[in-house]
PDB file of C-alpha atoms in Angstrom:
ATOM      1  CA  UNK A   1     130.608 115.998 108.450  1.00  0.00           C
ATOM      2  CA  UNK A   2     127.760 113.695 109.555  1.00  0.00           C
ATOM      3  CA  UNK A   3     127.503 112.156 106.029  1.00  0.00           C
ATOM      4  CA  UNK A   4     131.204 111.426 105.945  1.00  0.00           C
ATOM      5  CA  UNK A   5     130.920 109.548 109.274  1.00  0.00           C
ATOM      6  CA  UNK A   6     127.919 107.602 108.074  1.00  0.00           C
ATOM      7  CA  UNK A   7     129.807 106.717 104.963  1.00  0.00           C
ATOM      8  CA  UNK A   8     132.894 105.586 106.889  1.00  0.00           C
ATOM      9  CA  UNK A   9     130.797 103.395 109.246  1.00  0.00           C
ATOM     10  CA  UNK A  10     129.073 101.822 106.098  1.00  0.00           C
ATOM     11  CA  UNK A  11     132.484 101.017 104.583  1.00  0.00           C
ATOM     12  CA  UNK A  12     133.806  99.523 107.697  1.00  0.00           C
ATOM     13  CA  UNK A  13     130.865  97.152 108.067  1.00  0.00           C
ATOM     14  CA  UNK A  14     131.168  96.049 104.483  1.00  0.00           C
ATOM     15  CA  UNK A  15     134.805  95.519 104.885  1.00  0.00           C
ATOM     16  CA  UNK A  16     134.274  93.490 108.191  1.00  0.00           C
ATOM     17  CA  UNK A  17     131.641  91.320 106.505  1.00  0.00           C
ATOM     18  CA  UNK A  18     133.906  90.484 103.515  1.00  0.00           C
ATOM     19  CA  UNK A  19     136.765  89.734 105.833  1.00  0.00           C
ATOM     20  CA  UNK A  20     134.647  87.300 107.635  1.00  0.00           C
ATOM     21  CA  UNK A  21     133.851  85.329 104.546  1.00  0.00           C
ATOM     22  CA  UNK A  22     137.633  85.097 103.681  1.00  0.00           C
ATOM     23  CA  UNK A  23     138.609  83.469 107.117  1.00  0.00           C
ATOM     24  CA  UNK A  24     140.071  79.937 106.644  1.00  0.00           C
ATOM     25  CA  UNK A  25     138.028  77.442 108.570  1.00  0.00           C
ATOM     26  CA  UNK A  26     138.018  73.755 108.288  1.00  0.00           C
ATOM     27  CA  UNK A  27     134.846  71.772 108.731  1.00  0.00           C
ATOM     28  CA  UNK A  28     135.025  68.551 110.774  1.00  0.00           C
ATOM     29  CA  UNK A  29     134.709  65.582 108.563  1.00  0.00           C
ATOM     30  CA  UNK A  30     131.290  63.893 109.406  1.00  0.00           C
ATOM     31  CA  UNK A  31     131.758  60.490 111.038  1.00  0.00           C
ATOM     32  CA  UNK A  32     129.146  57.752 110.469  1.00  0.00           C
ATOM     33  CA  UNK A  33     127.047  57.182 113.592  1.00  0.00           C
ATOM     34  CA  UNK A  34     126.207  53.533 112.662  1.00  0.00           C
ATOM     35  CA  UNK A  35     128.734  50.662 112.143  1.00  0.00           C
ATOM     36  CA  UNK A  36     128.699  49.437 108.674  1.00  0.00           C
ATOM     37  CA  UNK A  37     127.504  45.975 109.820  1.00  0.00           C
ATOM     38  CA  UNK A  38     124.411  47.483 111.458  1.00  0.00           C
ATOM     39  CA  UNK A  39     123.535  50.183 108.699  1.00  0.00           C
ATOM     40  CA  UNK A  40     119.952  50.204 107.564  1.00  0.00           C
ATOM     41  CA  UNK A  41     119.362  48.898 104.048  1.00  0.00           C
ATOM     42  CA  UNK A  42     119.896  51.163 101.151  1.00  0.00           C
ATOM     43  CA  UNK A  43     116.875  52.864  99.592  1.00  0.00           C
ATOM     44  CA  UNK A  44     115.000  50.999  96.899  1.00  0.00           C
ATOM     45  CA  UNK A  45     115.935  51.729  93.334  1.00  0.00           C
ATOM     46  CA  UNK A  46     112.554  53.490  92.768  1.00  0.00           C
ATOM     47  CA  UNK A  47     113.192  55.850  95.616  1.00  0.00           C
ATOM     48  CA  UNK A  48     114.744  59.276  94.964  1.00  0.00           C
ATOM     49  CA  UNK A  49     118.383  59.520  96.133  1.00  0.00           C
ATOM     50  CA  UNK A  50     117.550  61.925  98.839  1.00  0.00           C
ATOM     51  CA  UNK A  51     114.668  59.864 100.190  1.00  0.00           C
ATOM     52  CA  UNK A  52     116.928  57.782 102.492  1.00  0.00           C
ATOM     53  CA  UNK A  53     117.983  61.019 104.221  1.00  0.00           C
ATOM     54  CA  UNK A  54     114.507  62.305 104.463  1.00  0.00           C
ATOM     55  CA  UNK A  55     115.063  65.023 101.910  1.00  0.00           C
ATOM     56  CA  UNK A  56     113.591  65.547  98.509  1.00  0.00           C
ATOM     57  CA  UNK A  57     116.715  65.726  96.491  1.00  0.00           C
ATOM     58  CA  UNK A  58     116.305  65.578  92.627  1.00  0.00           C
ATOM     59  CA  UNK A  59     117.555  62.829  90.566  1.00  0.00           C
ATOM     60  CA  UNK A  60     121.325  62.805  90.396  1.00  0.00           C
ATOM     61  CA  UNK A  61     121.669  64.892  93.596  1.00  0.00           C
ATOM     62  CA  UNK A  62     123.769  62.275  95.314  1.00  0.00           C
ATOM     63  CA  UNK A  63     123.219  59.922  98.180  1.00  0.00           C
ATOM     64  CA  UNK A  64     121.607  60.994 101.426  1.00  0.00           C
ATOM     65  CA  UNK A  65     124.939  60.980 103.234  1.00  0.00           C
ATOM     66  CA  UNK A  66     126.460  63.115 100.597  1.00  0.00           C
ATOM     67  CA  UNK A  67     123.482  65.576 101.130  1.00  0.00           C
ATOM     68  CA  UNK A  68     123.958  65.537 104.783  1.00  0.00           C
ATOM     69  CA  UNK A  69     127.707  66.118 104.365  1.00  0.00           C
ATOM     70  CA  UNK A  70     127.093  69.096 101.994  1.00  0.00           C
ATOM     71  CA  UNK A  71     124.512  70.660 104.318  1.00  0.00           C
ATOM     72  CA  UNK A  72     126.935  70.320 107.237  1.00  0.00           C
ATOM     73  CA  UNK A  73     129.690  71.891 105.123  1.00  0.00           C
ATOM     74  CA  UNK A  74     127.534  74.772 104.014  1.00  0.00           C
ATOM     75  CA  UNK A  75     126.535  75.537 107.694  1.00  0.00           C
ATOM     76  CA  UNK A  76     130.126  75.424 108.661  1.00  0.00           C
ATOM     77  CA  UNK A  77     131.664  77.386 105.727  1.00  0.00           C
ATOM     78  CA  UNK A  78     129.120  79.265 103.700  1.00  0.00           C
ATOM     79  CA  UNK A  79     126.158  80.394 105.882  1.00  0.00           C
ATOM     80  CA  UNK A  80     127.832  83.673 106.945  1.00  0.00           C
ATOM     81  CA  UNK A  81     127.669  84.895 103.548  1.00  0.00           C
ATOM     82  CA  UNK A  82     124.908  83.048 101.746  1.00  0.00           C
ATOM     83  CA  UNK A  83     122.379  82.883 104.612  1.00  0.00           C
ATOM     84  CA  UNK A  84     120.853  79.996 106.497  1.00  0.00           C
ATOM     85  CA  UNK A  85     118.191  79.617 103.679  1.00  0.00           C
ATOM     86  CA  UNK A  86     120.654  80.152 100.957  1.00  0.00           C
ATOM     87  CA  UNK A  87     118.885  83.390 100.324  1.00  0.00           C
ATOM     88  CA  UNK A  88     122.106  85.480 100.128  1.00  0.00           C
ATOM     89  CA  UNK A  89     123.378  88.380 102.102  1.00  0.00           C
ATOM     90  CA  UNK A  90     127.102  89.353 101.688  1.00  0.00           C
ATOM     91  CA  UNK A  91     127.098  86.623  99.041  1.00  0.00           C
ATOM     92  CA  UNK A  92     124.538  85.822  96.300  1.00  0.00           C
ATOM     93  CA  UNK A  93     121.330  83.951  96.545  1.00  0.00           C
ATOM     94  CA  UNK A  94     121.984  80.188  96.123  1.00  0.00           C
ATOM     95  CA  UNK A  95     118.508  78.711  96.353  1.00  0.00           C
ATOM     96  CA  UNK A  96     118.269  78.130  92.563  1.00  0.00           C
ATOM     97  CA  UNK A  97     121.909  77.951  91.987  1.00  0.00           C
ATOM     98  CA  UNK A  98     121.577  74.723  89.848  1.00  0.00           C
ATOM     99  CA  UNK A  99     119.241  76.552  87.389  1.00  0.00           C
ATOM    100  CA  UNK A 100     122.127  78.804  86.184  1.00  0.00           C
ATOM    101  CA  UNK A 101     125.174  76.948  87.198  1.00  0.00           C
ATOM    102  CA  UNK A 102     126.355  73.424  86.248  1.00  0.00           C
ATOM    103  CA  UNK A 103     127.934  71.141  88.887  1.00  0.00           C
ATOM    104  CA  UNK A 104     131.337  71.842  87.251  1.00  0.00           C
ATOM    105  CA  UNK A 105     130.712  75.693  87.402  1.00  0.00           C
ATOM    106  CA  UNK A 106     129.717  75.386  91.147  1.00  0.00           C
ATOM    107  CA  UNK A 107     132.911  73.194  91.794  1.00  0.00           C
ATOM    108  CA  UNK A 108     135.197  75.756  90.002  1.00  0.00           C
ATOM    109  CA  UNK A 109     133.735  78.651  91.966  1.00  0.00           C
ATOM    110  CA  UNK A 110     134.272  76.846  95.343  1.00  0.00           C
ATOM    111  CA  UNK A 111     137.764  75.744  94.397  1.00  0.00           C
ATOM    112  CA  UNK A 112     139.015  79.042  92.949  1.00  0.00           C
ATOM    113  CA  UNK A 113     136.741  81.758  94.399  1.00  0.00           C
ATOM    114  CA  UNK A 114     135.057  84.546  92.312  1.00  0.00           C
ATOM    115  CA  UNK A 115     134.403  88.131  93.019  1.00  0.00           C
ATOM    116  CA  UNK A 116     134.466  88.642  96.699  1.00  0.00           C
ATOM    117  CA  UNK A 117     134.295  84.985  97.399  1.00  0.00           C
ATOM    118  CA  UNK A 118     137.474  83.346  98.702  1.00  0.00           C
ATOM    119  CA  UNK A 119     138.865  80.225  97.169  1.00  0.00           C
ATOM    120  CA  UNK A 120     138.372  77.029  99.155  1.00  0.00           C
ATOM    121  CA  UNK A 121     141.074  75.024  97.351  1.00  0.00           C
ATOM    122  CA  UNK A 122     143.275  73.666 100.020  1.00  0.00           C
ATOM    123  CA  UNK A 123     140.696  74.440 102.881  1.00  0.00           C
ATOM    124  CA  UNK A 124     138.306  71.710 101.994  1.00  0.00           C
ATOM    125  CA  UNK A 125     138.920  68.231 100.642  1.00  0.00           C
ATOM    126  CA  UNK A 126     138.044  67.334  97.017  1.00  0.00           C
ATOM    127  CA  UNK A 127     135.393  65.021  98.513  1.00  0.00           C
ATOM    128  CA  UNK A 128     133.832  67.820 100.377  1.00  0.00           C
ATOM    129  CA  UNK A 129     133.924  70.314  97.432  1.00  0.00           C
ATOM    130  CA  UNK A 130     132.340  67.633  95.227  1.00  0.00           C
ATOM    131  CA  UNK A 131     129.612  66.977  97.706  1.00  0.00           C
ATOM    132  CA  UNK A 132     128.945  70.693  98.040  1.00  0.00           C
ATOM    133  CA  UNK A 133     128.978  71.299  94.220  1.00  0.00           C
ATOM    134  CA  UNK A 134     126.556  68.389  93.568  1.00  0.00           C
ATOM    135  CA  UNK A 135     124.141  69.698  96.348  1.00  0.00           C
ATOM    136  CA  UNK A 136     124.134  73.197  95.199  1.00  0.00           C
ATOM    137  CA  UNK A 137     123.900  72.183  91.497  1.00  0.00           C
ATOM    138  CA  UNK A 138     120.756  70.217  92.395  1.00  0.00           C
ATOM    139  CA  UNK A 139     119.059  73.383  93.785  1.00  0.00           C
ATOM    140  CA  UNK A 140     116.762  74.351  90.845  1.00  0.00           C
TER     141      UNK A 140
END
């Protein structure tokens, strides 16, 4: 009887965790904090794209604002299942997602879901999904 109770509690915990990942949430659209006329100059052509945001984004990872947008989206939409450090949990580890998935693959998974992951098509804008896909694909 005790083993049955333990198994039931385990099943309920897994079910609750998966249900939390499937909840529809919308992330607020990040708003610029600096008017365009007083924005700082763009990073020099020799600087990496992530340098302007203080990050160390690899070539092709997108602009600093796209990186910040993706990080914000990840915190709002993905952290519950993939962990604050992208190390996984309920969902898989994404720390090196770009070494096994292309940007198009990531975008397709975010749009349509896969396995226990819900689809975010209709919950996130195309711009948000693209920013998230580029950011995760750059994780190598």
